[in-house]
CSV table of C-alpha atoms in Angstrom, one decimal:
chain,number,residue,atom,x,y,z
R,1,LYS,CA,0.0,0.0,0.0
R,2,THR,CA,1.4,3.3,-1.0
R,3,MET,CA,0.7,7.0,-0.6
R,4,VAL,CA,1.7,9.5,-3.4
R,5,HIS,CA,2.2,13.2,-2.7
R,6,THR,CA,0.0,15.2,-5.1
R,7,ASP,CA,-0.5,18.4,-3.2
R,8,GLU,CA,0.0,21.2,-5.8
R,9,THR,CA,0.4,23.9,-3.1
R,10,ASP,CA,3.2,22.1,-1.3
R,11,PRO,CA,5.4,20.3,-3.9
R,12,PRO,CA,8.4,18.2,-2.9
R,13,ALA,CA,11.8,19.6,-2.8
R,14,ALA,CA,13.5,20.2,-6.2
R,15,ALA,CA,16.2,17.8,-5.3
R,16,ASP,CA,13.7,14.9,-5.2
R,17,ARG,CA,10.8,15.1,-7.6
R,18,ARG,CA,9.9,11.4,-7.3
R,19,PRO,CA,6.6,10.5,-5.6
R,20,GLN,CA,6.9,10.2,-1.8
R,21,CYS,CA,5.6,6.9,-0.5
R,22,SER,CA,4.7,5.6,2.9
R,23,LEU,CA,2.4,2.9,4.3
R,24,ILE,CA,-1.2,3.8,4.7
R,25,ASP,CA,-4.5,2.0,5.2
R,26,ASP,CA,-7.1,4.2,3.6
R,27,ASP,CA,-8.0,6.2,0.5
R,28,LEU,CA,-5.9,3.9,-1.9
R,29,PRO,CA,-8.1,4.2,-5.0
R,30,ARG,CA,-7.9,8.0,-5.1
R,31,GLN,CA,-4.1,8.0,-4.7
R,32,ILE,CA,-3.6,5.4,-7.5
R,33,LYS,CA,-5.8,7.5,-9.8
R,34,ALA,CA,-3.7,10.5,-9.0
R,35,LEU,CA,-0.5,8.6,-9.7
R,36,SER,CA,-1.8,7.4,-13.1
R,37,THR,CA,-2.6,10.9,-14.2
R,38,SER,CA,0.4,12.7,-12.8
R,39,VAL,CA,2.7,11.5,-15.7
R,40,ASP,CA,1.4,11.0,-19.2
R,41,ASP,CA,3.2,7.6,-19.8
R,42,ALA,CA,1.2,6.9,-23.0
R,43,ASP,CA,2.7,9.9,-24.8
R,44,VAL,CA,6.2,8.9,-23.7
R,45,ILE,CA,5.7,5.3,-24.9
R,46,ALA,CA,4.2,6.4,-28.2
R,47,ALA,CA,7.0,8.9,-28.8
R,48,THR,CA,9.6,6.2,-28.1
R,49,LEU,CA,8.0,3.6,-30.4
R,50,THR,CA,7.7,6.0,-33.3
R,51,THR,CA,11.4,7.1,-33.0
R,52,LEU,CA,12.6,3.5,-32.4
R,53,PRO,CA,14.3,2.0,-35.5
R,54,SER,CA,12.1,-0.6,-37.1
R,55,GLU,CA,14.9,-3.2,-37.0
R,56,LEU,CA,15.4,-2.7,-33.3
R,57,LEU,CA,11.6,-2.9,-32.6
R,58,GLN,CA,11.4,-6.1,-34.7
R,59,GLY,CA,14.3,-7.6,-32.7
R,60,ILE,CA,12.4,-6.8,-29.4
R,61,LEU,CA,9.3,-8.5,-30.8
R,62,ILE,CA,11.3,-11.6,-31.8
R,63,PHE,CA,12.6,-11.8,-28.3
R,64,CYS,CA,9.0,-11.7,-27.0
R,65,GLY,CA,8.1,-14.7,-29.2
R,66,ALA,CA,5.1,-15.5,-31.3
R,67,GLY,CA,3.0,-16.6,-28.3
R,68,ASP,CA,3.3,-13.3,-26.4
R,69,ILE,CA,2.9,-11.4,-29.7
R,70,GLU,CA,-0.4,-13.1,-30.4
R,71,ASP,CA,-1.7,-13.1,-26.9
R,72,SER,CA,-0.8,-9.7,-25.6
R,73,VAL,CA,1.8,-7.5,-27.3
R,74,LYS,CA,-0.3,-6.7,-30.4
R,75,ARG,CA,-3.2,-5.5,-28.2
R,76,CYS,CA,-1.1,-2.9,-26.3
R,77,CYS,CA,-1.4,0.0,-28.8
R,78,LYS,CA,-1.9,0.7,-32.5
R,79,ILE,CA,1.9,1.1,-33.1
R,80,LEU,CA,2.7,-2.3,-31.6
R,81,GLY,CA,-0.3,-3.8,-33.3
R,82,ALA,CA,0.9,-2.6,-36.7
R,83,ALA,CA,4.5,-3.8,-36.0
R,84,CYS,CA,3.1,-7.3,-35.0
R,85,ARG,CA,1.3,-7.6,-38.4
R,86,ARG,CA,4.4,-7.0,-40.5
R,87,GLU,CA,5.4,-9.9,-42.8
R,88,THR,CA,9.1,-9.3,-42.2
R,89,LEU,CA,8.6,-10.1,-38.5
R,90,TRP,CA,6.8,-13.4,-39.1
R,91,LYS,CA,9.3,-14.3,-41.9
R,92,CYS,CA,12.1,-14.0,-39.3
R,93,LEU,CA,10.2,-16.0,-36.7
R,94,CYS,CA,9.7,-18.8,-39.3
R,95,GLN,CA,13.3,-18.8,-40.3
R,96,LEU,CA,14.6,-18.9,-36.7
R,97,LEU,CA,12.6,-22.1,-36.1
R,98,GLY,CA,13.3,-23.8,-39.4
R,99,LYS,CA,9.7,-23.4,-40.7
R,100,ARG,CA,9.4,-23.7,-44.5
R,101,CYS,CA,8.0,-20.4,-45.7
R,102,ASP,CA,9.3,-19.8,-49.2
R,103,ARG,CA,6.6,-18.2,-51.2
R,104,ASP,CA,7.9,-20.0,-54.3
R,105,THR,CA,7.4,-23.5,-52.9
R,106,SER,CA,4.2,-25.5,-52.3
R,107,ALA,CA,5.0,-25.6,-48.6
R,108,PHE,CA,3.8,-22.0,-48.3
R,109,PRO,CA,0.2,-22.3,-47.2
R,110,ALA,CA,-2.7,-21.0,-49.2
R,111,SER,CA,-6.3,-21.3,-48.2
R,112,GLY,CA,-8.3,-23.4,-50.6
R,113,ARG,CA,-11.6,-22.1,-49.1
R,114,ASN,CA,-11.4,-18.3,-49.4
R,115,ASN,CA,-8.1,-16.8,-50.5
R,116,SER,CA,-9.3,-13.2,-50.5
R,117,VAL,CA,-10.2,-13.3,-46.9
R,118,ASN,CA,-7.3,-15.5,-45.7
R,119,PRO,CA,-4.5,-14.7,-48.2
R,120,PRO,CA,-1.1,-16.6,-47.9
R,121,SER,CA,1.1,-15.0,-45.3
R,122,TYR,CA,4.2,-15.8,-43.2
R,123,ARG,CA,2.0,-15.4,-40.1
R,124,ARG,CA,-0.3,-18.2,-41.3
R,125,CYS,CA,2.7,-20.2,-42.2
R,126,TYR,CA,4.0,-19.9,-38.7
R,127,LEU,CA,0.7,-20.6,-37.0
R,128,SER,CA,0.0,-23.7,-39.2
R,129,SER,CA,3.3,-25.2,-38.3
R,130,PRO,CA,3.7,-25.5,-34.5
R,131,CYS,CA,7.2,-26.0,-33.2
R,132,VAL,CA,8.0,-28.3,-30.2
R,133,PRO,CA,8.8,-27.2,-27.6
R,134,VAL,CA,8.5,-23.5,-28.5
R,135,ASP,CA,4.8,-23.3,-29.6
R,136,CYS,CA,3.7,-26.6,-27.9
R,137,ALA,CA,5.1,-28.5,-25.0
R,138,SER,CA,4.8,-32.0,-26.7
R,139,ILE,CA,4.4,-33.6,-30.1
R,140,SER,CA,1.0,-34.9,-29.1
R,141,GLU,CA,-0.2,-31.4,-28.1
R,142,ALA,CA,1.1,-30.0,-31.4
R,143,ILE,CA,-0.8,-32.6,-33.4
R,144,LYS,CA,-4.0,-31.7,-31.5
R,145,ARG,CA,-3.4,-28.0,-32.3
R,146,VAL,CA,-3.0,-28.9,-36.0
R,147,GLU,CA,-6.3,-30.9,-35.9
R,148,ARG,CA,-8.1,-27.8,-34.6
R,149,LEU,CA,-6.5,-25.6,-37.3
R,150,ARG,CA,-7.5,-28.0,-40.0
R,151,ARG,CA,-11.2,-27.8,-39.1
R,152,HIS,CA,-11.0,-24.2,-40.3
R,153,ASP,CA,-9.1,-24.9,-43.5
R,154,VAL,CA,-9.3,-28.4,-44.8
R,155,ALA,CA,-7.1,-27.6,-47.8
R,156,MET,CA,-4.1,-26.6,-45.9
R,157,ASN,CA,-1.2,-28.9,-45.3
R,158,HIS,CA,0.4,-28.7,-41.8
R,159,GLU,CA,3.8,-29.4,-40.3
R,160,VAL,CA,4.9,-30.2,-36.8
R,161,LEU,CA,8.6,-29.2,-36.2
R,162,LEU,CA,10.9,-30.7,-33.6
R,163,LEU,CA,13.9,-28.7,-32.3
R,164,PRO,CA,17.0,-30.8,-31.5
R,165,GLY,CA,16.4,-32.9,-28.4
R,166,VAL,CA,14.8,-36.1,-27.1
R,167,TYR,CA,11.0,-36.3,-26.9
R,168,GLU,CA,9.7,-39.1,-24.7
R,169,GLU,CA,6.1,-39.9,-25.6
R,170,ASP,CA,4.0,-42.3,-27.6
R,171,ILE,CA,2.4,-40.5,-30.7
R,172,VAL,CA,-1.0,-41.4,-32.1
R,173,ILE,CA,-2.0,-39.9,-35.4
R,174,LYS,CA,-5.7,-40.5,-36.3
R,175,THR,CA,-5.8,-40.4,-40.0
R,176,GLU,CA,-9.4,-39.4,-40.3
R,177,GLU,CA,-8.5,-36.1,-38.7
R,178,PHE,CA,-6.3,-35.4,-41.8
R,179,ASP,CA,-8.5,-36.8,-44.5
R,180,ARG,CA,-7.6,-35.3,-47.9
R,181,SER,CA,-4.6,-33.5,-46.5
R,182,GLN,CA,-1.0,-34.0,-45.5
R,183,LEU,CA,0.7,-33.9,-42.0
R,184,THR,CA,4.4,-33.7,-41.8
R,185,ILE,CA,6.4,-34.3,-38.6
R,186,ARG,CA,10.0,-33.4,-39.1
R,187,ALA,CA,13.2,-32.2,-37.5
R,188,ALA,CA,13.4,-28.4,-37.7
R,189,PHE,CA,17.0,-28.6,-38.7
R,190,ALA,CA,18.0,-31.6,-40.8
R,191,ASP,CA,21.7,-31.5,-39.9
R,192,LYS,CA,20.8,-31.7,-36.1
R,193,GLY,CA,17.8,-34.0,-36.2
R,194,ALA,CA,15.6,-35.0,-33.3
R,195,THR,CA,14.9,-38.1,-31.3
R,196,VAL,CA,11.5,-39.6,-30.4
R,197,ARG,CA,11.7,-42.2,-27.6
R,198,LEU,CA,8.8,-44.2,-26.2
R,199,ALA,CA,7.7,-42.7,-22.9
R,200,SER,CA,8.5,-44.9,-19.9
R,201,PRO,CA,6.7,-46.6,-18.3
R,202,SER,CA,4.4,-47.4,-21.2
R,203,SER,CA,1.6,-49.8,-21.8
R,204,ALA,CA,2.5,-53.3,-23.1
R,205,ASN,CA,3.3,-53.6,-26.8
R,206,THR,CA,3.0,-49.9,-27.6
R,207,PRO,CA,4.7,-48.3,-30.7
R,208,CYS,CA,6.5,-45.0,-30.7
R,209,VAL,CA,4.3,-43.8,-33.5
R,210,ARG,CA,1.0,-45.2,-34.6
R,211,VAL,CA,-0.6,-43.9,-37.8
R,212,ALA,CA,-4.1,-45.4,-38.2
R,213,PRO,CA,-7.8,-44.5,-38.3
R,214,SER,CA,-9.7,-44.8,-35.1
R,215,ALA,CA,-11.9,-47.6,-36.6
R,216,GLU,CA,-10.1,-50.3,-38.5
R,217,ASP,CA,-12.6,-50.2,-41.5
R,218,THR,CA,-12.5,-46.4,-41.9
R,219,LYS,CA,-11.2,-45.5,-45.4
R,220,VAL,CA,-9.3,-42.2,-45.7
R,221,ASP,CA,-7.0,-40.4,-48.1
R,222,THR,CA,-4.2,-39.2,-45.8
R,223,ILE,CA,-0.5,-38.6,-46.2
R,224,VAL,CA,1.8,-38.5,-43.2
R,225,CYS,CA,5.4,-37.6,-43.6
R,226,LEU,CA,8.2,-38.4,-41.0
R,227,GLU,CA,11.5,-36.7,-41.8
R,228,GLY,CA,14.9,-36.5,-40.1
R,229,ILE,CA,13.9,-38.2,-36.9
R,230,ARG,CA,15.5,-41.0,-34.9
R,231,PHE,CA,12.9,-43.4,-33.3
R,232,GLU,CA,14.1,-45.3,-30.3
R,233,HIS,CA,11.6,-48.0,-29.2
R,234,SER,CA,11.6,-50.1,-26.0
R,235,SER,CA,8.2,-51.3,-24.8
R,236,ALA,CA,6.9,-53.6,-22.1
R,237,GLY,CA,5.5,-56.9,-23.6
R,238,CYS,CA,6.9,-59.3,-26.1
R,239,ASP,CA,4.0,-59.7,-28.6
R,240,ILE,CA,5.3,-58.4,-32.0
R,241,TRP,CA,1.9,-58.9,-33.6
R,242,THR,CA,0.0,-56.4,-31.5
R,243,GLY,CA,2.0,-53.2,-31.8
R,244,ASN,CA,5.4,-53.9,-30.3
R,245,CYS,CA,7.3,-51.9,-32.9
R,246,GLY,CA,9.0,-48.5,-33.5
R,247,VAL,CA,6.5,-47.2,-36.1
R,248,MET,CA,3.2,-48.8,-37.0
R,249,VAL,CA,1.2,-47.9,-40.1
R,250,SER,CA,-2.3,-49.3,-40.9
R,251,GLY,CA,-5.6,-48.6,-42.5
R,252,PRO,CA,-7.1,-48.3,-46.0
R,253,GLY,CA,-6.0,-45.1,-47.7
R,254,THR,CA,-3.2,-44.3,-45.2
R,255,ARG,CA,0.0,-43.3,-46.9
R,256,VAL,CA,3.2,-42.7,-44.9
R,257,ARG,CA,6.5,-41.4,-46.3
R,258,VAL,CA,9.5,-41.9,-44.1
R,259,SER,CA,12.7,-40.2,-45.2
R,260,ASN,CA,16.1,-39.7,-43.5
R,261,CYS,CA,15.0,-41.5,-40.4
R,262,LYS,CA,16.6,-44.1,-38.2
R,263,ILE,CA,14.5,-46.7,-36.4
R,264,THR,CA,15.6,-49.1,-33.6
R,265,SER,CA,13.7,-51.4,-31.2
R,266,ASP,CA,15.0,-53.3,-28.2
R,267,THR,CA,11.8,-55.3,-27.8
R,268,GLY,CA,10.1,-55.7,-31.2
R,269,ARG,CA,10.0,-54.9,-34.9
R,270,GLY,CA,11.2,-51.7,-36.5
R,271,LEU,CA,8.5,-50.6,-39.0
R,272,VAL,CA,5.2,-52.4,-39.6
R,273,VAL,CA,2.9,-51.7,-42.5
R,274,SER,CA,-0.5,-53.6,-42.7
R,275,THR,CA,-4.2,-53.4,-43.5
R,276,HIS,CA,-4.1,-51.9,-47.0
R,277,ALA,CA,-1.7,-49.0,-46.0
R,278,THR,CA,1.1,-47.7,-48.3
R,279,LEU,CA,4.7,-46.9,-47.3
R,280,GLU,CA,7.4,-45.0,-49.0
R,281,LEU,CA,10.8,-45.5,-47.2
R,282,THR,CA,13.8,-43.5,-48.5
R,283,ASN,CA,17.3,-42.7,-47.3
R,284,SER,CA,16.6,-44.3,-43.9
R,285,THR,CA,18.1,-47.0,-41.7
R,286,ILE,CA,16.4,-49.8,-39.7
R,287,VAL,CA,18.9,-51.3,-37.3
R,288,ASP,CA,19.2,-53.3,-34.1
R,289,CYS,CA,15.6,-54.3,-33.8
R,290,ALA,CA,14.9,-57.4,-31.7
R,291,ALA,CA,12.5,-58.8,-34.4
R,292,THR,CA,12.0,-58.1,-38.1
R,293,GLY,CA,13.3,-54.8,-39.4
R,294,LEU,CA,10.5,-54.1,-41.9
R,295,TYR,CA,7.3,-56.1,-41.9
R,296,VAL,CA,4.8,-55.6,-44.8
R,297,GLY,CA,1.6,-57.7,-44.4
R,298,ASP,CA,-2.0,-58.2,-45.6
R,299,ARG,CA,-3.3,-58.1,-49.2
R,300,GLY,CA,-3.6,-54.6,-50.6
R,301,THR,CA,-0.6,-53.4,-48.5
R,302,ARG,CA,2.2,-51.8,-50.5
R,303,ALA,CA,5.7,-50.7,-49.7
R,304,SER,CA,8.5,-49.0,-51.6
R,305,VAL,CA,12.1,-49.0,-50.2
R,306,SER,CA,14.8,-47.0,-51.8
R,307,CYS,CA,18.4,-46.1,-50.7
R,308,CYS,CA,18.0,-47.7,-47.2
R,309,ASN,CA,19.9,-49.9,-44.8
R,310,VAL,CA,18.2,-52.8,-43.1
R,311,VAL,CA,20.9,-54.3,-40.9
R,312,ARG,CA,21.5,-56.2,-37.7
R,313,ASN,CA,17.9,-57.1,-37.0
R,314,GLY,CA,16.2,-60.1,-35.6
R,315,PHE,CA,18.5,-61.3,-32.8
R,316,GLY,CA,15.8,-61.2,-30.1
R,317,SER,CA,15.5,-59.3,-26.8
R,318,THR,CA,16.9,-59.9,-23.4
R,319,GLY,CA,13.6,-59.8,-21.5
R,320,ARG,CA,12.6,-57.5,-18.7
R,321,ALA,CA,12.5,-57.6,-14.9
R,322,GLY,CA,9.5,-59.5,-13.5
R,323,GLY,CA,9.9,-62.6,-15.5
R,324,GLU,CA,8.6,-61.2,-18.8
R,325,PRO,CA,9.8,-63.6,-21.6
R,326,PRO,CA,12.1,-62.2,-24.2
R,327,VAL,CA,11.5,-62.0,-28.0
R,328,PRO,CA,13.3,-65.0,-29.5
R,329,ASN,CA,15.9,-64.6,-32.2
R,330,GLY,CA,15.6,-65.7,-35.9
R,331,HIS,CA,14.0,-62.9,-37.8
R,332,SER,CA,14.6,-61.4,-41.2
R,333,GLY,CA,15.6,-58.0,-42.3
R,334,VAL,CA,12.5,-57.5,-44.5
R,335,TYR,CA,9.5,-59.8,-44.3
R,336,VAL,CA,6.8,-59.5,-47.0
R,337,GLU,CA,3.6,-61.5,-46.4
R,338,SER,CA,0.6,-61.5,-48.8
R,339,SER,CA,1.6,-58.0,-49.9
R,340,MET,CA,3.7,-56.1,-52.5
R,341,CYS,CA,7.1,-54.5,-52.0
R,342,TRP,CA,9.6,-52.7,-54.3
R,343,ILE,CA,13.2,-52.6,-53.1
R,344,GLU,CA,15.9,-50.5,-54.9
R,345,ASP,CA,19.5,-49.6,-54.1
R,346,THR,CA,19.2,-51.0,-50.5
R,347,LEU,CA,21.5,-52.9,-48.2
R,348,LEU,CA,20.0,-56.0,-46.4
R,349,ALA,CA,22.8,-57.3,-44.3
R,350,GLY,CA,23.8,-58.8,-40.9
R,351,ASN,CA,20.3,-59.9,-40.0
R,352,SER,CA,19.6,-63.0,-37.9
R,353,LEU,CA,17.8,-65.1,-40.5
R,354,THR,CA,17.6,-63.8,-44.1
R,355,GLY,CA,17.9,-60.5,-45.7
R,356,LEU,CA,14.5,-60.9,-47.3
R,357,SER,CA,11.6,-63.3,-46.8
R,358,VAL,CA,8.6,-63.4,-49.1
R,359,VAL,CA,5.8,-65.7,-48.0
R,360,ARG,CA,2.1,-66.4,-48.5
R,361,SER,CA,1.8,-65.0,-52.0
R,362,GLY,CA,3.9,-61.9,-51.3
R,363,PHE,CA,5.5,-60.2,-54.3
R,364,VAL,CA,8.8,-58.3,-54.4
R,365,ASN,CA,10.7,-56.5,-57.1
R,366,ILE,CA,14.3,-55.9,-56.1
R,367,SER,CA,16.9,-54.0,-58.0
R,368,CYS,CA,20.5,-52.8,-57.5
R,369,SER,CA,20.6,-54.1,-53.9
R,370,ASP,CA,23.0,-56.0,-51.7
R,371,ILE,CA,21.9,-58.9,-49.6
R,372,LEU,CA,25.0,-59.9,-47.6
R,373,GLU,CA,26.2,-61.8,-44.5
R,374,ASN,CA,22.8,-62.7,-43.1
R,375,GLY,CA,22.4,-65.7,-40.7
R,376,GLN,CA,20.9,-68.1,-43.2
R,377,ALA,CA,23.0,-69.4,-46.2
R,378,GLU,CA,20.3,-68.3,-48.7
R,379,PRO,CA,20.0,-64.5,-48.9
R,380,ILE,CA,16.3,-64.7,-49.8
R,381,LEU,CA,13.5,-67.0,-48.5
R,382,VAL,CA,10.9,-67.1,-51.3
R,383,GLU,CA,8.3,-69.3,-49.8
R,384,ASP,CA,7.3,-71.1,-46.6
R,385,ALA,CA,5.7,-74.4,-45.9
R,386,HIS,CA,2.2,-73.0,-46.5
R,387,ASP,CA,3.1,-72.0,-50.1
R,388,ALA,CA,5.0,-75.2,-50.8
R,389,GLN,CA,2.1,-77.3,-49.7
R,390,ASN,CA,-0.3,-75.4,-51.9
R,391,ARG,CA,2.0,-76.0,-54.9
R,392,LEU,CA,2.2,-79.7,-54.1
R,393,ASN,CA,-1.6,-79.7,-54.2
R,394,GLY,CA,-1.7,-78.1,-57.7
R,395,MET,CA,-2.5,-74.6,-56.5
R,396,GLU,CA,-0.7,-71.7,-58.1
R,397,THR,CA,0.6,-68.9,-55.9
R,398,LEU,CA,1.1,-65.3,-57.0
R,399,GLY,CA,4.1,-64.6,-54.8
R,400,GLY,CA,7.8,-64.5,-55.7
R,401,VAL,CA,10.8,-62.3,-56.3
R,402,VAL,CA,11.5,-60.5,-59.6
R,403,GLU,CA,14.9,-59.0,-60.1
R,404,GLY,CA,14.9,-55.5,-61.6
R,405,PRO,CA,16.9,-54.2,-64.5
R,406,ILE,CA,20.0,-53.5,-62.5
R,407,PRO,CA,21.5,-56.8,-61.0
R,408,ASN,CA,21.7,-57.4,-57.3
R,409,ASN,CA,24.7,-58.7,-55.3
R,410,PHE,CA,24.3,-61.8,-53.1
R,411,SER,CA,28.0,-62.5,-52.4
R,412,PRO,CA,29.7,-61.8,-49.1
R,413,THR,CA,31.9,-58.7,-48.9
R,414,GLY,CA,35.6,-58.7,-48.1
R,415,ARG,CA,36.9,-58.0,-44.7
R,416,GLY,CA,39.2,-55.2,-45.7
R,417,ALA,CA,39.2,-51.9,-43.9
R,418,GLY,CA,37.9,-48.7,-45.4
R,419,GLU,CA,34.8,-47.7,-47.3
R,420,SER,CA,32.6,-50.4,-48.7
R,421,PRO,CA,30.5,-49.8,-51.8
R,422,HIS,CA,27.8,-52.0,-50.4
R,423,PHE,CA,27.1,-49.9,-47.3
R,424,LYS,CA,25.0,-46.7,-47.7
R,425,GLY,CA,26.9,-44.2,-45.7
R,426,GLY,CA,29.4,-46.0,-43.5
R,427,LYS,CA,32.0,-48.7,-43.0
R,428,LEU,CA,32.1,-52.4,-42.4
R,429,ARG,CA,33.5,-53.8,-39.2
R,430,GLU,CA,36.0,-56.6,-39.3
R,431,THR,CA,33.4,-58.9,-37.8
R,432,GLY,CA,31.0,-58.2,-40.6
R,433,LEU,CA,28.6,-56.2,-38.4
R,434,TYR,CA,27.7,-52.8,-39.7
R,435,SER,CA,28.8,-49.7,-37.8
R,436,ASN,CA,28.6,-45.9,-38.2
R,437,ILE,CA,24.9,-46.1,-38.9
């Protein structure tokens, strides 16, 4: 509680023009009003803002951040409101967080509903691409924000950006929320990347990322892109058929593009695609998974693998405390079951069983790839007992492996040191296991 001296007939001494304060118990509202009218701060602030260089004012606003700009700063006065609407400010905010905002690219958002009312702008680009943890505390929160934004503009594609760091959570993407649109989750800066690790403790047999509709029979037209992320999976449970994997993709019309990612799993598979979904896997590595590296299953499911490494998978898990049984060893690098897969310029090596298994009428076209030093003598398992019995009974199967126009290599590599032409981006150890991945 303060008392301010406002007596015009008896002013303070010239040496001390500041308001004199002391503790009081009454008449506080009148004194506060007197204080607010004694100095015209609004004029001082307005004069300062008008004379402040625009670059310096923009730097101050950038320091405040987009959240404070939207919530409070732009409402302070007309001058700040105008400064907060400048495109140069929002362009700088986008660039600082790695948001794609080039007007000449398709990533720059444009409203498909009413372009005259909501024209393309850097501000809309920023708000449509939440960055974790600046704009949202978690990836799941950012996805929910994008879902709300999409309800106002179904034609806009959205991104969720991850600053360098480790994010411990399990991510669920409901594809019906992004029907007829695209969602991208990517590292904000490709050279630094980001890591998604399954939150601990987790429910049994839970993937790091699940991309699927809420109902299994829901048909959608959704594209989900995962770029520049390292997925580290370790879940309770040992059932690889019910979600114990790094990334799980399923559902009719679900299309997932994974590029420049690395997937590992201590307790299950690396990447699972099933139930009529489609996968495009490029420039990525699936390594050190307890079970199969890449599983493609169910009729109508398709996968395309290009310029990837699928190595050191299928050696089982060690089990967990409490007597939980481990995942047994003996799994392939890529397992194609009753589905179709195209493999090009890819290394399948050092896996427990085979580099590639194609069973139950699965179909694979493989070209310009190396299948080396896997546990089984044959690099490819083309059929299993089920298919063999059908052939003995006179039934024809549609499965098999077709070699593409560029020949593949099935011979073991040398043990020499140095770069190996078979490995996409690293060296071979003397033991034949693959390092520097």
